[in-house]
């Protein structure tokens, strides 16, 4: 039961007719993931039909379509972003929790669809609700504003391209070594 010295501003939650003290940080998790049939708290949020990190471009497109067509999927995605990204990490550091490098190959913040780059067209992340509207809504409480989100998404894409370049260079060196032997 509740001690009289315990602050009353914290919410009590009735689970199976027992008053249980839940710290404020965990109240949001409990409110959305408590399963009364199993009587336990599931602390890993999810989005119906999606496993994160998304591994392919098709999964990204499917999630974007799901967000636009279903308020439930949109709300689950926003909640997933909010609960999964630690407050102390910036978007660049936590981006791989949501999207694999392979999935992001054909994306950049502004997109590249000009004739000068016919081999590498890129889709504009700023036109996708999942990268702009949902992330902003989820991480506003983390101290992220529109400008900082834009800058951090650009940096995340840059880091992905640098990792891809480095992997390709390592593979080229290995191939040269194998061919020279």
PDB file of C-alpha atoms in Angstrom, residues 77-154:
ATOM      1  CA  UNK A  77       5.182   4.483 -34.640  1.00  0.00           C
ATOM      2  CA  UNK A  78       5.324   7.835 -32.814  1.00  0.00           C
ATOM      3  CA  UNK A  79       5.171   6.046 -29.466  1.00  0.00           C
ATOM      4  CA  UNK A  80       7.834   3.562 -30.593  1.00  0.00           C
ATOM      5  CA  UNK A  81      10.151   6.435 -31.590  1.00  0.00           C
ATOM      6  CA  UNK A  82       9.529   8.261 -28.326  1.00  0.00           C
ATOM      7  CA  UNK A  83      10.105   5.263 -26.063  1.00  0.00           C
ATOM      8  CA  UNK A  84      12.977   3.662 -27.989  1.00  0.00           C
ATOM      9  CA  UNK A  85      15.303   6.636 -28.493  1.00  0.00           C
ATOM     10  CA  UNK A  86      17.065   7.458 -25.217  1.00  0.00           C
ATOM     11  CA  UNK A  87      16.794  11.139 -24.329  1.00  0.00           C
ATOM     12  CA  UNK A  88      20.579  11.448 -23.908  1.00  0.00           C
ATOM     13  CA  UNK A  89      21.308  10.217 -27.477  1.00  0.00           C
ATOM     14  CA  UNK A  90      20.892  12.417 -30.496  1.00  0.00           C
ATOM     15  CA  UNK A  91      19.161  11.288 -33.695  1.00  0.00           C
ATOM     16  CA  UNK A  92      22.445  10.420 -35.430  1.00  0.00           C
ATOM     17  CA  UNK A  93      23.488   8.096 -32.599  1.00  0.00           C
ATOM     18  CA  UNK A  94      20.123   6.356 -32.412  1.00  0.00           C
ATOM     19  CA  UNK A  95      19.137   6.260 -36.108  1.00  0.00           C
ATOM     20  CA  UNK A  96      20.365   2.681 -36.551  1.00  0.00           C
ATOM     21  CA  UNK A  97      17.797   1.575 -33.952  1.00  0.00           C
ATOM     22  CA  UNK A  98      15.103   2.380 -36.510  1.00  0.00           C
ATOM     23  CA  UNK A  99      16.626   1.907 -39.984  1.00  0.00           C
ATOM     24  CA  UNK A 100      19.449  -0.239 -41.346  1.00  0.00           C
ATOM     25  CA  UNK A 101      22.131   1.283 -43.558  1.00  0.00           C
ATOM     26  CA  UNK A 102      20.947  -0.908 -46.429  1.00  0.00           C
ATOM     27  CA  UNK A 103      17.374   0.375 -46.133  1.00  0.00           C
ATOM     28  CA  UNK A 104      18.554   3.993 -46.285  1.00  0.00           C
ATOM     29  CA  UNK A 105      20.708   3.574 -49.418  1.00  0.00           C
ATOM     30  CA  UNK A 106      18.253   5.375 -51.705  1.00  0.00           C
ATOM     31  CA  UNK A 107      17.335   8.233 -49.353  1.00  0.00           C
ATOM     32  CA  UNK A 108      18.764  11.656 -48.634  1.00  0.00           C
ATOM     33  CA  UNK A 109      17.240  14.579 -46.784  1.00  0.00           C
ATOM     34  CA  UNK A 110      16.511  16.701 -49.881  1.00  0.00           C
ATOM     35  CA  UNK A 111      16.545  13.911 -52.462  1.00  0.00           C
ATOM     36  CA  UNK A 112      18.530  13.776 -55.692  1.00  0.00           C
ATOM     37  CA  UNK A 113      16.416  13.399 -58.788  1.00  0.00           C
ATOM     38  CA  UNK A 114      18.367  15.622 -61.159  1.00  0.00           C
ATOM     39  CA  UNK A 115      19.677  14.470 -64.526  1.00  0.00           C
ATOM     40  CA  UNK A 116      23.279  14.814 -63.309  1.00  0.00           C
ATOM     41  CA  UNK A 117      22.839  11.778 -61.077  1.00  0.00           C
ATOM     42  CA  UNK A 118      20.987   9.208 -63.173  1.00  0.00           C
ATOM     43  CA  UNK A 119      22.611   6.208 -61.458  1.00  0.00           C
ATOM     44  CA  UNK A 120      21.877   7.256 -57.906  1.00  0.00           C
ATOM     45  CA  UNK A 121      18.428   8.835 -57.582  1.00  0.00           C
ATOM     46  CA  UNK A 122      17.589   9.501 -53.953  1.00  0.00           C
ATOM     47  CA  UNK A 123      14.181   9.910 -52.374  1.00  0.00           C
ATOM     48  CA  UNK A 124      13.623  13.045 -50.300  1.00  0.00           C
ATOM     49  CA  UNK A 125      13.207  12.188 -46.616  1.00  0.00           C
ATOM     50  CA  UNK A 126      11.667  15.605 -45.963  1.00  0.00           C
ATOM     51  CA  UNK A 127       8.625  14.533 -48.001  1.00  0.00           C
ATOM     52  CA  UNK A 128       8.009  11.479 -45.793  1.00  0.00           C
ATOM     53  CA  UNK A 129       5.804  11.858 -42.713  1.00  0.00           C
ATOM     54  CA  UNK A 130       7.754   9.108 -40.948  1.00  0.00           C
ATOM     55  CA  UNK A 131      10.965  11.169 -41.063  1.00  0.00           C
ATOM     56  CA  UNK A 132       9.541  14.641 -40.539  1.00  0.00           C
ATOM     57  CA  UNK A 133       6.158  14.865 -38.829  1.00  0.00           C
ATOM     58  CA  UNK A 134       6.282  11.663 -36.735  1.00  0.00           C
ATOM     59  CA  UNK A 135       9.874  12.114 -35.566  1.00  0.00           C
ATOM     60  CA  UNK A 136       9.195  15.724 -34.647  1.00  0.00           C
ATOM     61  CA  UNK A 137       6.103  14.748 -32.680  1.00  0.00           C
ATOM     62  CA  UNK A 138       7.902  11.908 -30.893  1.00  0.00           C
ATOM     63  CA  UNK A 139      11.072  13.774 -29.994  1.00  0.00           C
ATOM     64  CA  UNK A 140       9.814  17.283 -29.223  1.00  0.00           C
ATOM     65  CA  UNK A 141       9.886  16.270 -25.550  1.00  0.00           C
ATOM     66  CA  UNK A 142      13.555  15.255 -26.034  1.00  0.00           C
ATOM     67  CA  UNK A 143      14.430  18.861 -26.855  1.00  0.00           C
ATOM     68  CA  UNK A 144      14.482  18.429 -30.624  1.00  0.00           C
ATOM     69  CA  UNK A 145      13.003  21.144 -32.825  1.00  0.00           C
ATOM     70  CA  UNK A 146      12.406  21.222 -36.582  1.00  0.00           C
ATOM     71  CA  UNK A 147      15.793  22.720 -37.433  1.00  0.00           C
ATOM     72  CA  UNK A 148      17.791  20.362 -35.214  1.00  0.00           C
ATOM     73  CA  UNK A 149      15.850  17.354 -36.554  1.00  0.00           C
ATOM     74  CA  UNK A 150      16.664  18.393 -40.126  1.00  0.00           C
ATOM     75  CA  UNK A 151      20.364  18.808 -39.322  1.00  0.00           C
ATOM     76  CA  UNK A 152      20.575  15.529 -37.453  1.00  0.00           C
ATOM     77  CA  UNK A 153      18.811  13.603 -40.233  1.00  0.00           C
ATOM     78  CA  UNK A 154      21.303  15.048 -42.737  1.00  0.00           C
TER      79      UNK A 154
END
